[in-house]
XYZ file of C-alpha atoms in Angstrom:
783
model
C 48.437 0.873 37.836
C 49.085 3.687 35.363
C 47.015 3.332 32.040
C 48.145 5.214 29.152
C 45.330 7.332 28.429
C 45.980 7.240 24.640
C 45.789 3.493 24.904
C 42.509 3.675 26.653
C 40.830 5.970 24.381
C 42.197 4.071 21.405
C 40.547 1.259 22.603
C 37.063 3.018 23.384
C 37.142 4.355 19.670
C 37.988 0.904 18.440
C 34.848 -0.648 19.946
C 32.697 2.470 18.858
C 33.992 1.944 15.614
C 33.317 -1.716 15.221
C 29.804 -1.395 16.628
C 28.837 1.340 14.132
C 30.373 -0.731 11.163
C 28.648 -4.031 12.252
C 25.298 -2.419 12.769
C 23.423 -3.474 9.478
C 20.258 -1.850 10.756
C 20.371 1.616 9.126
C 17.315 4.330 9.008
C 15.374 4.510 5.919
C 15.818 8.636 6.064
C 19.477 8.576 6.213
C 19.713 5.611 3.206
C 17.440 8.001 1.322
C 19.415 10.981 1.768
C 22.851 9.553 0.983
C 21.717 7.078 -1.380
C 22.931 9.064 -4.516
C 25.185 11.480 -2.257
C 28.509 9.997 -2.490
C 27.999 6.041 -3.639
C 30.955 5.346 -5.950
C 31.567 8.793 -7.377
C 34.612 10.393 -6.467
C 34.111 13.937 -4.887
C 36.221 16.853 -4.109
C 37.654 16.983 -0.394
C 35.617 19.050 1.682
C 37.172 22.295 3.272
C 35.855 22.029 6.703
C 36.507 18.358 7.511
C 34.229 15.565 9.054
C 33.858 14.242 12.312
C 34.514 10.565 12.745
C 30.823 9.509 13.031
C 30.331 10.863 9.641
C 33.456 9.152 8.105
C 32.566 5.858 9.912
C 29.074 5.940 8.541
C 30.595 6.676 4.613
C 32.872 3.639 5.490
C 29.636 1.348 6.606
C 27.824 2.545 3.297
C 30.838 1.576 1.108
C 31.122 -1.851 3.001
C 27.513 -2.613 2.842
C 26.354 -0.950 -0.101
C 22.805 -1.579 -1.191
C 22.503 -5.239 -1.315
C 19.293 -6.805 -0.632
C 20.471 -10.241 0.517
C 23.289 -11.192 2.878
C 26.870 -12.060 1.208
C 29.478 -14.179 2.598
C 31.396 -10.693 3.272
C 28.947 -9.290 5.615
C 28.460 -12.897 7.184
C 32.173 -12.977 8.234
C 31.728 -9.417 9.732
C 29.236 -10.348 12.033
C 31.704 -13.123 13.153
C 34.848 -11.350 13.949
C 34.394 -11.813 17.769
C 36.633 -10.426 20.564
C 39.812 -12.218 19.128
C 39.100 -10.555 16.054
C 38.896 -7.218 17.444
C 42.019 -7.665 19.408
C 43.763 -8.409 15.637
C 42.346 -5.295 14.417
C 43.591 -3.430 17.745
C 46.837 -4.538 16.404
C 46.967 -2.231 13.693
C 45.872 0.742 15.701
C 48.601 -0.169 17.777
C 50.997 -0.414 15.590
C 50.501 2.919 14.243
C 50.442 4.366 17.440
C 53.802 2.698 18.735
C 55.928 3.712 15.725
C 55.788 7.177 16.830
C 57.733 6.117 19.969
C 61.356 6.882 20.136
C 64.001 4.790 18.763
C 65.115 2.835 21.637
C 61.706 2.043 22.985
C 60.615 0.996 19.605
C 63.580 -1.342 19.530
C 62.944 -2.966 22.648
C 59.043 -2.983 22.169
C 59.298 -4.769 18.736
C 62.123 -7.293 19.582
C 59.945 -8.495 22.644
C 56.957 -8.964 20.323
C 58.761 -10.445 17.733
C 60.785 -12.879 19.857
C 57.548 -13.782 21.874
C 55.457 -14.488 18.926
C 58.152 -16.591 17.305
C 58.710 -18.776 20.340
C 54.840 -19.214 21.023
C 54.577 -20.233 17.136
C 57.678 -22.631 17.164
C 56.581 -24.480 20.361
C 52.663 -24.757 19.380
C 53.740 -26.322 16.086
C 56.550 -28.336 17.047
C 59.393 -26.386 15.131
C 62.239 -26.284 17.147
C 65.143 -23.721 16.781
C 63.171 -21.691 14.175
C 63.270 -18.204 13.010
C 59.864 -16.486 11.736
C 58.983 -14.241 8.965
C 55.535 -12.368 8.983
C 54.166 -11.442 5.814
C 50.864 -10.208 4.228
C 50.689 -12.296 0.952
C 51.177 -15.988 1.664
C 53.429 -16.550 -1.471
C 55.985 -14.001 0.034
C 57.425 -15.885 2.549
C 58.590 -18.723 -0.215
C 59.877 -16.073 -2.588
C 62.090 -14.858 0.465
C 63.012 -18.681 0.995
C 63.977 -19.115 -2.730
C 66.150 -15.824 -2.546
C 67.951 -17.272 0.702
C 68.691 -20.371 -0.873
C 70.116 -18.899 -4.091
C 72.343 -16.396 -1.704
C 73.494 -20.025 0.116
C 74.308 -21.978 -2.966
C 75.498 -19.040 -5.296
C 78.391 -17.714 -3.155
C 78.813 -14.834 -5.814
C 75.408 -13.860 -6.033
C 75.946 -10.926 -4.180
C 78.744 -9.496 -6.306
C 77.986 -10.751 -9.612
C 74.121 -11.398 -9.651
C 72.244 -12.883 -12.264
C 75.920 -13.345 -14.224
C 76.468 -16.469 -11.829
C 73.475 -18.033 -12.850
C 74.319 -18.850 -16.231
C 77.190 -21.168 -15.325
C 74.341 -23.531 -13.288
C 70.866 -22.902 -13.948
C 68.857 -23.118 -10.783
C 65.774 -25.699 -10.813
C 62.796 -25.392 -8.375
C 60.728 -28.322 -8.145
C 56.998 -27.967 -7.573
C 54.226 -30.375 -7.310
C 51.429 -30.619 -10.250
C 48.874 -30.677 -7.474
C 50.166 -27.164 -5.759
C 48.374 -24.163 -6.166
C 47.636 -22.630 -9.549
C 50.254 -20.215 -11.108
C 52.424 -20.573 -8.170
C 55.390 -21.694 -10.066
C 55.130 -18.812 -12.447
C 54.580 -16.161 -9.563
C 57.913 -17.383 -8.204
C 59.457 -17.046 -11.566
C 58.256 -13.580 -12.528
C 59.388 -12.337 -8.922
C 62.911 -13.889 -9.020
C 63.716 -12.880 -12.732
C 64.017 -16.507 -13.712
C 63.011 -18.071 -16.587
C 60.177 -20.640 -16.725
C 62.410 -23.362 -17.578
C 63.817 -22.987 -14.292
C 60.489 -24.343 -12.800
C 59.836 -28.073 -13.163
C 56.513 -29.600 -12.274
C 56.687 -33.101 -10.690
C 53.563 -35.402 -11.610
C 51.716 -37.013 -8.724
C 51.433 -40.923 -8.450
C 50.042 -42.548 -11.405
C 49.930 -46.379 -10.175
C 50.336 -46.785 -6.483
C 49.728 -44.596 -3.472
C 47.389 -41.248 -3.468
C 46.965 -39.837 -6.929
C 47.499 -36.295 -5.322
C 51.003 -37.103 -3.798
C 54.405 -36.221 -5.398
C 55.710 -39.278 -7.388
C 59.064 -39.652 -5.517
C 60.607 -42.114 -7.872
C 60.110 -39.655 -10.847
C 61.438 -36.578 -8.852
C 64.543 -38.937 -8.229
C 65.127 -39.155 -12.166
C 64.209 -35.653 -12.962
C 66.794 -34.240 -10.485
C 69.636 -36.820 -11.961
C 68.499 -35.793 -15.442
C 69.032 -31.752 -14.427
C 72.450 -32.689 -12.795
C 73.846 -34.335 -15.772
C 72.839 -31.541 -17.838
C 74.619 -29.379 -15.719
C 72.054 -27.530 -13.654
C 71.650 -27.139 -9.810
C 68.778 -28.313 -7.834
C 67.751 -25.615 -5.665
C 64.469 -25.851 -3.954
C 61.548 -28.430 -3.569
C 58.057 -27.400 -2.579
C 56.079 -30.010 -1.143
C 52.315 -29.906 0.345
C 51.301 -30.991 3.642
C 47.477 -30.871 2.450
C 47.058 -30.227 -1.225
C 44.918 -27.024 -2.259
C 42.323 -29.383 -3.886
C 42.344 -33.065 -1.964
C 44.149 -32.053 1.199
C 46.585 -34.853 0.646
C 50.169 -34.862 1.903
C 53.199 -35.677 0.305
C 55.724 -38.648 1.627
C 57.980 -35.926 3.343
C 59.843 -38.338 4.986
C 61.250 -39.742 1.863
C 61.335 -36.224 0.272
C 63.455 -34.846 3.070
C 65.889 -37.785 2.621
C 66.238 -36.930 -1.443
C 66.485 -33.533 -0.589
C 69.666 -34.296 1.762
C 71.026 -36.277 -0.973
C 71.246 -33.463 -3.405
C 71.781 -30.591 -0.787
C 68.188 -28.988 -1.762
C 66.073 -27.102 0.459
C 62.688 -28.178 1.685
C 59.525 -26.141 1.876
C 56.264 -27.424 3.030
C 53.014 -25.656 3.066
C 49.384 -26.914 3.335
C 46.309 -26.718 5.871
C 47.150 -30.117 7.234
C 50.274 -28.252 9.032
C 47.453 -27.032 11.643
C 47.241 -30.459 12.957
C 50.723 -30.031 14.416
C 49.095 -28.421 17.203
C 47.189 -31.343 18.408
C 48.240 -34.206 20.574
C 47.780 -36.502 18.161
C 49.413 -36.224 14.643
C 49.731 -38.311 11.910
C 53.293 -39.338 10.914
C 53.068 -38.139 7.431
C 52.283 -34.558 8.788
C 54.809 -34.986 11.651
C 57.681 -35.444 9.121
C 56.968 -31.407 8.456
C 58.729 -30.658 11.726
C 62.202 -31.888 10.071
C 61.657 -29.816 6.984
C 63.741 -26.215 6.235
C 60.892 -24.230 6.270
C 57.029 -24.011 6.270
C 54.314 -21.486 5.639
C 51.336 -21.205 8.358
C 48.226 -19.138 7.336
C 47.012 -18.505 10.898
C 44.172 -16.145 9.943
C 41.945 -18.569 8.311
C 42.746 -21.472 10.805
C 41.721 -19.445 13.883
C 39.383 -16.969 12.328
C 41.467 -13.960 12.818
C 41.172 -11.206 10.432
C 43.992 -8.965 8.859
C 46.773 -11.154 10.385
C 50.017 -11.835 8.739
C 50.936 -15.443 7.318
C 54.195 -16.597 9.082
C 56.867 -18.505 7.473
C 59.297 -20.468 9.853
C 62.527 -21.363 8.632
C 66.044 -22.556 10.122
C 69.340 -20.787 8.790
C 72.551 -20.189 10.454
C 73.722 -17.136 8.792
C 71.765 -14.130 9.487
C 73.351 -11.846 7.009
C 72.148 -14.072 4.416
C 68.822 -13.998 5.967
C 69.041 -10.231 6.141
C 70.487 -10.107 2.385
C 67.044 -12.226 1.340
C 64.584 -9.952 3.281
C 63.713 -12.400 5.943
C 64.796 -10.088 8.333
C 64.705 -6.178 8.748
C 66.829 -3.544 10.562
C 63.979 -1.148 10.384
C 61.856 -1.466 13.684
C 58.510 -0.358 11.970
C 58.796 -3.982 9.900
C 58.815 -5.820 12.745
C 55.605 -4.475 14.071
C 53.689 -6.816 11.230
C 53.728 -9.499 14.165
C 51.786 -7.184 16.635
C 47.994 -8.343 15.699
C 49.307 -11.961 15.777
C 51.015 -11.396 19.250
C 47.940 -9.891 20.841
C 45.280 -12.446 19.071
C 47.513 -15.352 20.392
C 47.479 -13.847 23.674
C 43.839 -13.314 23.965
C 43.091 -17.130 22.659
C 45.772 -19.067 24.520
C 47.314 -22.160 23.879
C 44.198 -24.296 24.981
C 42.142 -21.936 22.822
C 44.152 -22.392 19.709
C 44.117 -26.380 20.120
C 40.678 -26.277 20.678
C 39.560 -24.316 17.374
C 41.830 -26.812 15.305
C 40.417 -29.837 17.230
C 36.835 -28.625 16.348
C 37.636 -28.234 12.791
C 38.859 -31.661 12.725
C 35.950 -33.273 14.535
C 33.559 -31.537 11.952
C 35.734 -33.275 9.038
C 35.234 -36.756 10.906
C 31.721 -36.376 11.870
C 30.986 -35.769 8.410
C 33.476 -38.740 6.908
C 31.324 -40.888 8.993
C 27.908 -39.967 7.689
C 29.023 -40.248 4.267
C 30.564 -43.704 4.718
C 26.763 -44.660 5.022
C 25.239 -43.008 1.858
C 25.097 -44.676 -1.297
C 25.909 -43.131 -4.315
C 28.583 -40.894 -2.403
C 32.328 -41.594 -3.265
C 35.029 -39.897 -0.824
C 38.480 -39.285 -1.379
C 40.423 -38.981 1.949
C 43.962 -39.499 2.945
C 43.636 -40.794 6.410
C 40.086 -41.790 7.440
C 41.032 -41.347 11.143
C 42.437 -37.822 10.720
C 41.636 -36.080 7.558
C 41.251 -32.314 8.114
C 39.903 -32.092 4.317
C 37.051 -34.391 3.210
C 36.104 -34.362 -0.591
C 33.444 -36.461 -2.100
C 31.279 -36.630 -5.149
C 27.923 -38.119 -6.512
C 28.648 -41.199 -8.333
C 26.601 -44.007 -9.530
C 27.594 -47.284 -11.428
C 26.699 -47.699 -15.035
C 23.700 -49.519 -16.012
C 25.479 -52.449 -17.675
C 27.282 -53.565 -14.430
C 25.793 -55.792 -11.849
C 25.378 -55.531 -8.357
C 28.228 -57.104 -7.406
C 30.780 -55.135 -9.070
C 28.944 -52.363 -7.461
C 29.539 -53.850 -4.081
C 33.032 -54.902 -4.568
C 33.935 -51.291 -5.500
C 36.378 -49.463 -3.093
C 35.109 -46.489 -1.357
C 37.450 -44.265 -3.413
C 36.601 -42.056 -6.400
C 37.248 -43.501 -9.728
C 37.593 -41.648 -12.939
C 34.596 -42.798 -15.363
C 35.869 -44.340 -18.508
C 33.229 -42.869 -20.844
C 33.949 -39.405 -21.480
C 30.468 -38.144 -21.902
C 29.550 -39.694 -18.768
C 32.375 -37.999 -17.116
C 31.298 -34.697 -18.078
C 27.824 -35.351 -17.230
C 28.926 -36.200 -13.692
C 30.967 -33.202 -13.495
C 27.948 -31.152 -14.376
C 25.658 -32.913 -11.587
C 28.571 -32.332 -8.782
C 28.760 -28.967 -9.530
C 25.364 -28.558 -9.228
C 25.151 -30.388 -6.308
C 28.128 -28.413 -4.522
C 26.127 -25.455 -5.339
C 22.816 -26.344 -3.759
C 24.615 -27.783 -0.471
C 26.487 -24.258 -0.238
C 23.352 -22.126 -0.525
C 20.996 -24.627 1.563
C 23.892 -24.566 4.393
C 26.061 -21.276 3.957
C 27.480 -22.244 7.417
C 29.324 -25.386 6.533
C 31.487 -23.546 3.972
C 31.592 -26.707 1.259
C 32.799 -25.448 -1.978
C 33.216 -26.978 -5.181
C 36.724 -27.966 -6.337
C 38.293 -29.296 -9.996
C 40.549 -32.507 -9.428
C 42.814 -33.624 -12.197
C 41.486 -37.297 -12.227
C 38.503 -37.116 -10.383
C 36.923 -34.417 -11.731
C 34.268 -32.067 -10.254
C 33.920 -32.645 -6.398
C 32.569 -30.912 -3.268
C 35.239 -30.014 -0.847
C 34.708 -29.422 2.985
C 37.846 -27.916 4.818
C 36.864 -26.827 7.982
C 40.214 -25.629 9.026
C 40.029 -22.808 6.082
C 36.391 -21.779 6.874
C 34.805 -23.042 10.340
C 36.468 -20.568 12.534
C 35.070 -17.640 10.212
C 31.761 -19.316 9.635
C 31.294 -20.776 13.115
C 30.422 -24.182 11.995
C 29.153 -26.338 14.603
C 28.219 -30.356 14.700
C 24.226 -29.254 14.130
C 25.350 -27.551 10.640
C 27.029 -30.842 9.547
C 24.008 -33.059 10.605
C 22.030 -30.428 8.298
C 24.405 -30.784 5.528
C 24.081 -34.453 5.563
C 20.336 -34.381 5.693
C 20.240 -31.841 2.696
C 22.605 -34.291 0.740
C 20.308 -37.107 1.625
C 17.399 -35.051 -0.069
C 19.490 -34.313 -2.932
C 20.745 -38.049 -3.816
C 17.123 -39.414 -5.005
C 16.965 -36.305 -7.239
C 20.289 -36.770 -8.867
C 19.812 -40.607 -9.257
C 16.348 -40.143 -11.072
C 17.585 -37.356 -13.139
C 20.373 -39.474 -14.203
C 18.435 -42.316 -14.785
C 15.611 -40.824 -16.991
C 18.141 -38.998 -19.091
C 18.538 -41.509 -21.672
C 14.902 -42.552 -21.887
C 14.057 -38.457 -22.288
C 16.580 -38.625 -24.974
C 14.982 -41.703 -26.749
C 11.686 -40.309 -26.766
C 12.673 -37.197 -27.804
C 14.186 -38.625 -30.781
C 11.246 -40.578 -31.798
C 9.020 -37.694 -31.637
C 9.210 -36.241 -35.068
C 8.458 -32.283 -34.162
C 10.962 -32.360 -31.394
C 15.038 -31.945 -31.722
C 17.287 -33.313 -28.909
C 20.118 -30.529 -27.944
C 22.904 -32.469 -26.169
C 24.333 -30.352 -23.692
C 26.729 -32.075 -21.159
C 27.167 -28.944 -19.040
C 23.319 -28.745 -18.057
C 22.347 -29.951 -14.732
C 18.855 -31.443 -15.397
C 16.807 -33.888 -17.671
C 17.919 -32.628 -20.752
C 17.498 -29.852 -23.567
C 14.804 -29.866 -26.413
C 14.064 -27.627 -29.127
C 10.689 -27.470 -31.187
C 11.798 -28.059 -34.691
C 9.989 -25.817 -36.783
C 9.559 -26.710 -40.503
C 9.062 -23.894 -42.931
C 9.543 -23.617 -46.587
C 10.857 -19.758 -46.102
C 14.359 -19.554 -47.695
C 14.954 -16.597 -45.466
C 17.120 -17.545 -42.702
C 16.690 -14.777 -40.531
C 13.241 -15.083 -40.726
C 12.926 -18.740 -39.821
C 15.139 -18.251 -36.913
C 12.793 -15.308 -35.386
C 10.049 -17.902 -36.118
C 11.794 -20.571 -34.096
C 12.641 -18.125 -31.442
C 9.254 -17.133 -31.168
C 7.844 -20.344 -31.132
C 10.201 -21.866 -28.337
C 9.639 -18.647 -26.308
C 6.151 -19.056 -26.291
C 6.347 -22.918 -25.638
C 8.576 -22.094 -22.640
C 6.017 -19.838 -21.432
C 3.053 -22.533 -21.523
C 5.152 -25.269 -20.101
C 5.927 -22.814 -16.969
C 2.239 -22.279 -16.835
C 1.216 -25.834 -15.978
C 0.799 -27.051 -12.648
C 4.158 -29.130 -12.453
C 7.133 -29.563 -10.143
C 9.519 -29.165 -13.283
C 11.595 -25.935 -13.857
C 11.694 -24.876 -17.515
C 14.133 -22.167 -18.686
C 16.018 -20.802 -21.266
C 19.104 -22.233 -19.837
C 22.507 -20.912 -18.531
C 22.976 -17.256 -19.263
C 26.319 -17.519 -20.832
C 27.207 -20.726 -22.810
C 24.128 -22.216 -23.609
C 21.972 -22.961 -26.955
C 19.496 -20.625 -28.466
C 15.939 -21.139 -28.942
C 15.731 -24.225 -26.407
C 13.748 -25.416 -23.436
C 15.815 -26.676 -20.824
C 14.159 -28.948 -18.101
C 15.891 -29.340 -14.452
C 15.985 -31.735 -12.143
C 13.296 -34.521 -11.753
C 12.037 -36.992 -9.599
C 11.355 -40.777 -10.069
C 7.472 -40.426 -10.495
C 8.165 -38.274 -13.567
C 6.020 -39.596 -16.713
C 8.678 -39.016 -19.353
C 6.358 -40.027 -22.216
C 3.774 -37.512 -21.000
C 6.197 -34.733 -20.678
C 7.448 -35.391 -24.306
C 4.059 -35.629 -25.810
C 2.930 -32.435 -23.866
C 6.140 -30.443 -25.195
C 5.078 -31.613 -28.875
C 1.742 -31.166 -28.791
C 1.965 -27.433 -27.256
C 4.713 -26.847 -29.845
C 2.247 -27.704 -32.711
C -0.554 -26.023 -31.257
C 1.634 -22.693 -30.941
C 2.823 -23.337 -34.845
C -0.732 -23.819 -36.045
C -1.831 -21.043 -34.690
C 1.193 -18.745 -35.750
C 0.424 -20.337 -39.280
C -3.580 -19.445 -39.102
C -2.618 -15.977 -38.030
C -0.321 -15.611 -41.168
C -2.823 -17.328 -43.491
C -5.563 -14.730 -42.153
C -3.135 -11.857 -42.555
C -2.538 -12.640 -46.111
C -6.146 -13.341 -46.795
C -7.349 -9.891 -45.441
C -4.750 -7.999 -47.393
C -5.808 -9.713 -50.744
C -9.468 -9.134 -49.480
C -8.827 -5.466 -49.103
C -7.232 -4.967 -52.503
C -10.022 -6.946 -54.225
C -12.689 -4.636 -52.289
C -10.860 -1.516 -53.377
C -11.167 -2.734 -57.230
C -14.715 -3.632 -56.926
C -15.625 -0.404 -54.905
C -13.892 1.727 -57.865
C -15.945 -0.395 -60.396
C -19.056 0.318 -58.433
C -18.400 4.139 -58.524
C -18.164 4.096 -62.366
C -21.280 1.961 -62.473
C -23.136 4.440 -60.500
C -21.915 7.510 -62.520
C -23.403 5.955 -65.892
C -26.595 5.141 -64.337
C -26.874 8.981 -62.535
C -25.941 10.348 -65.882
C -23.531 13.397 -66.479
C -26.019 16.242 -65.286
C -26.377 15.281 -62.261
C -22.668 15.445 -61.815
C -22.851 19.062 -62.195
C -22.715 21.101 -58.937
C -26.245 23.290 -59.155
C -27.756 21.707 -62.262
C -27.535 18.040 -60.078
C -28.786 19.418 -57.100
C -32.160 20.840 -59.017
C -32.611 17.845 -61.027
C -32.135 15.391 -57.821
C -34.655 17.560 -55.982
C -37.128 17.340 -58.886
C -36.324 13.856 -59.935
C -34.530 11.998 -56.878
C -32.478 9.077 -57.995
C -33.043 5.854 -56.008
C -29.984 3.292 -55.953
C -29.440 1.172 -53.092
C -26.084 1.730 -51.276
C -23.578 -0.969 -52.400
C -20.564 -1.988 -49.914
C -18.190 -4.819 -49.433
C -17.885 -6.692 -46.298
C -15.174 -9.388 -45.478
C -16.170 -12.546 -43.953
C -12.968 -13.860 -42.146
C -14.452 -17.379 -41.330
C -14.795 -17.882 -45.056
C -12.193 -15.500 -46.281
C -14.333 -14.229 -48.895
C -15.413 -11.029 -49.860
C -19.348 -10.307 -50.009
C -21.863 -7.391 -50.848
C -23.542 -5.333 -47.933
C -26.604 -4.939 -50.195
C -28.523 -7.823 -48.206
C -27.265 -6.543 -44.684
C -29.005 -3.021 -45.768
C -32.119 -4.520 -46.697
C -32.800 -6.684 -43.676
C -30.945 -4.299 -41.331
C -28.911 -7.301 -40.093
C -25.802 -8.971 -41.141
C -26.348 -12.589 -42.019
C -24.513 -15.013 -40.131
C -21.935 -17.214 -41.718
C -20.168 -20.552 -40.953
C -19.321 -21.314 -37.440
C -15.758 -20.516 -37.027
C -13.359 -23.379 -36.318
C -12.168 -24.366 -32.823
C -8.916 -23.412 -31.588
C -6.630 -26.096 -31.870
C -5.894 -27.568 -28.363
C -3.711 -30.215 -27.310
C -5.404 -33.473 -26.874
C -2.692 -35.283 -25.180
C -3.501 -33.742 -21.788
C -3.731 -36.814 -19.382
C -6.667 -37.130 -17.049
C -5.225 -36.233 -13.636
C -6.514 -36.637 -10.066
C -7.683 -33.647 -7.540
C -4.691 -32.301 -6.599
C -2.313 -34.384 -8.734
C 0.125 -32.177 -10.778
C 1.144 -32.572 -14.305
C 3.812 -35.363 -15.485
C 3.179 -37.401 -12.537
C 2.888 -41.249 -12.524
C 1.470 -43.483 -10.108
C 4.470 -45.526 -8.446
C 3.551 -49.124 -7.424
C 5.649 -51.941 -6.208
C 6.211 -55.013 -8.330
C 5.112 -57.079 -5.234
C 2.432 -54.956 -3.771
C -0.635 -55.530 -6.354
C -3.838 -56.064 -4.484
C -6.976 -58.084 -6.053
C -8.673 -54.980 -6.146
C -5.958 -52.776 -8.016
C -5.655 -55.914 -10.205
C -9.223 -56.037 -11.163
C -9.502 -52.268 -11.656
C -6.411 -52.624 -13.960
C -8.012 -54.943 -15.981
C -11.373 -53.001 -16.250
C -9.331 -50.356 -17.481
C -7.633 -52.421 -20.117
C -11.119 -53.265 -21.151
C -11.959 -49.754 -21.366
C -9.136 -48.827 -23.164
C -9.737 -51.787 -26.051
C -13.578 -50.263 -26.296
C -12.181 -47.285 -27.375
C -13.557 -46.003 -31.205
C -10.887 -47.005 -33.642
C -10.323 -43.712 -35.132
C -8.176 -42.529 -31.996
C -4.627 -42.633 -31.947
C -2.837 -44.138 -28.911
C -2.514 -40.544 -27.801
C -5.689 -39.767 -27.810
C -7.541 -41.989 -25.130
C -10.877 -40.661 -23.989
C -11.722 -40.519 -20.287
C -14.928 -41.324 -18.877
C -16.259 -37.558 -18.894
C -15.360 -37.119 -22.539
C -17.395 -40.371 -23.302
C -20.418 -38.857 -21.591
C -20.028 -35.334 -23.377
C -19.670 -37.295 -26.647
C -23.199 -39.156 -25.993
C -24.829 -35.912 -24.707
C -23.754 -34.098 -27.974
C -24.878 -36.872 -30.167
C -28.284 -36.515 -28.459
C -28.520 -33.130 -28.676
C -27.783 -33.466 -32.548
C -30.150 -36.311 -33.324
C -33.049 -34.171 -31.254
C -32.519 -31.014 -33.489
C -32.544 -33.691 -36.542
C -35.937 -35.060 -35.453
C -37.168 -31.372 -35.101
C -35.974 -30.224 -38.253
C -37.899 -33.319 -39.996
C -41.150 -32.700 -38.209
C -41.146 -29.069 -39.518
C -40.258 -29.654 -42.760
C -43.292 -32.304 -42.999
C -45.360 -29.494 -41.536
C -47.181 -31.793 -39.459
C -49.925 -29.988 -36.558
C -49.043 -29.960 -33.216
C -52.060 -32.044 -32.197
C -50.456 -35.180 -33.948
C -47.579 -34.768 -31.670
C -49.707 -34.351 -28.916
C -51.750 -37.541 -29.766
C -48.509 -39.664 -29.839
C -47.920 -38.547 -26.716
C -51.295 -39.183 -24.977
C -51.285 -42.780 -26.724
C -47.343 -43.582 -25.295
C -48.856 -42.739 -21.944
C -51.922 -44.970 -22.182
């Protein structure tokens, strides 16, 4: 066979370019040389030009940059695969084919366009359809709206928007549709926002994500009575959030009744290629148009979206922009044409089937997990799985918990709803970080709130998700559920403990995924708010540092970067063995210790300042007294020296020393006499926390021993009674939070013995008894 040398060279260059771009191992020397060479700073165009290798190296540097960790984009580049190379080759071929002569170009583009349209119509069961290929997935719907306007307004081609004044067109869109879709259509069509009607979803019966058909019927009737023209209805076969499908059969009947156009879009349209299709999705084959996003479904990069439609007048399709007389425009289908041939019918079906199996695998595992509520449309075939963490309220019994359905219910209490949203946001982020190949993300739903979504049709082909990734996701979820339940249960106890503590202030932050937020409440008589605020910030910052130095499993932080409270300590997720009372006591004691040290430093600074001023006054007074004692003659330069030589003046040096312990100013005369500074009183010990609980070796802070209710043995009961007896025998002057352990009691007794021995020794020396008396007593005691 004859091979075009240009095509062969193009394929070779593409393979070499892809290998170079996908190679993340760059040499250190080249990175250092080009680190600041081009980067993001535009530079002049080089006159001599560059070779392909240098240009591709520059592209690689711009793509990967200096990122230390692997991002999702780089991960996707590594999973492009051969079918992705075919799609990329299509763009290069399109540029090469466009230089052919007009007749050859027309024949080639016609063949490419007809083949691709035929394959897609048969693959997705859409008979007698035409196809429009577009880059933006909303562009197909935009062209369909223009086609419907041309069809319903016969004089639109001649008079333009003037014909719309007599009968205002109305486009109906579901409230569960993509955000900003209606506004984008009105902006592109030049229509006012009053032409867009949002149809609410069901609130009483059926899925909460399906369009309310009865309410839609009433809305259409009202618009007709007001002289408006119902134009088009946008339905969903898989809503962007929960992946639910509207009642397409009833919607199609309603559209036929009012001569409206029915357009369907959504991820569930991919299941039309499977052997088994649910009846709700199968009804999409009877709609007037549908939009398919094959790039995400099949993992094909840079392939266009496709809008399949049925219309009998090709002139109106040409006027709406759905078809083009320019052969180059038809080359948009070339990347898809190559990729579909590479995958084949079986390969396409296998990829979609694999994604459906992944969702079913996850759904089956989620049914066996407690505190996990799912929201799926069809448990037998639901390509999108939405779930969330949800726990019953404490005032409900187990009967109501068991009788609750497996669907997500909106919490009655708004505060608890916000807490659940925060916890599910944290859960989704943790799962996405632990299992990046799963492709889970967080979605905000109108009724259920924040949920975790798994949509393998949109991510599995690109990320290469496998069954073991789903099993790993479930294992990680099982690990996070006890943490979520424990934190949720201990939040209230933590709040009560903090509110009972005088020196602590509980900060309610519903957006924090953790145990809670606390602030050490600094009381000061200072009227300056700025100074008091700085002191509060200083104490809480030091408190956070001290808490992080403790050996514990808790995470203490300053909170989120944006939107958090200032001068607070944020406590993260906890486990069930957390001792909340010990945690709160430690926080309060550490805060008091920091506050006392701060006040001690302030008082010492003030005392030192006053002492220096007093010392200056006393030294000035001492100098005046010294002048009076020496006399006037000794102050004359020459006479004073001669007089001092004949009759030296003996005067003891006088100075002042400041005792930091006593806070008093003392004379240095005794120091010069004894040649040593006298010892003052012993400095007070630094205040430390006496609330630190004695722990076993290897035991971390804030942990309490977990004992089952029926698991007490005789030994544990006896030891427990002994512990109670020891607690009852503690000194009465100790507070409940200051129990002494065995080691502390032994140390106290040893200190008492040492003090008693010193006292006895002082008494003996004061009586001046001879040492022979003591020896005689010892000998007598030995006998």
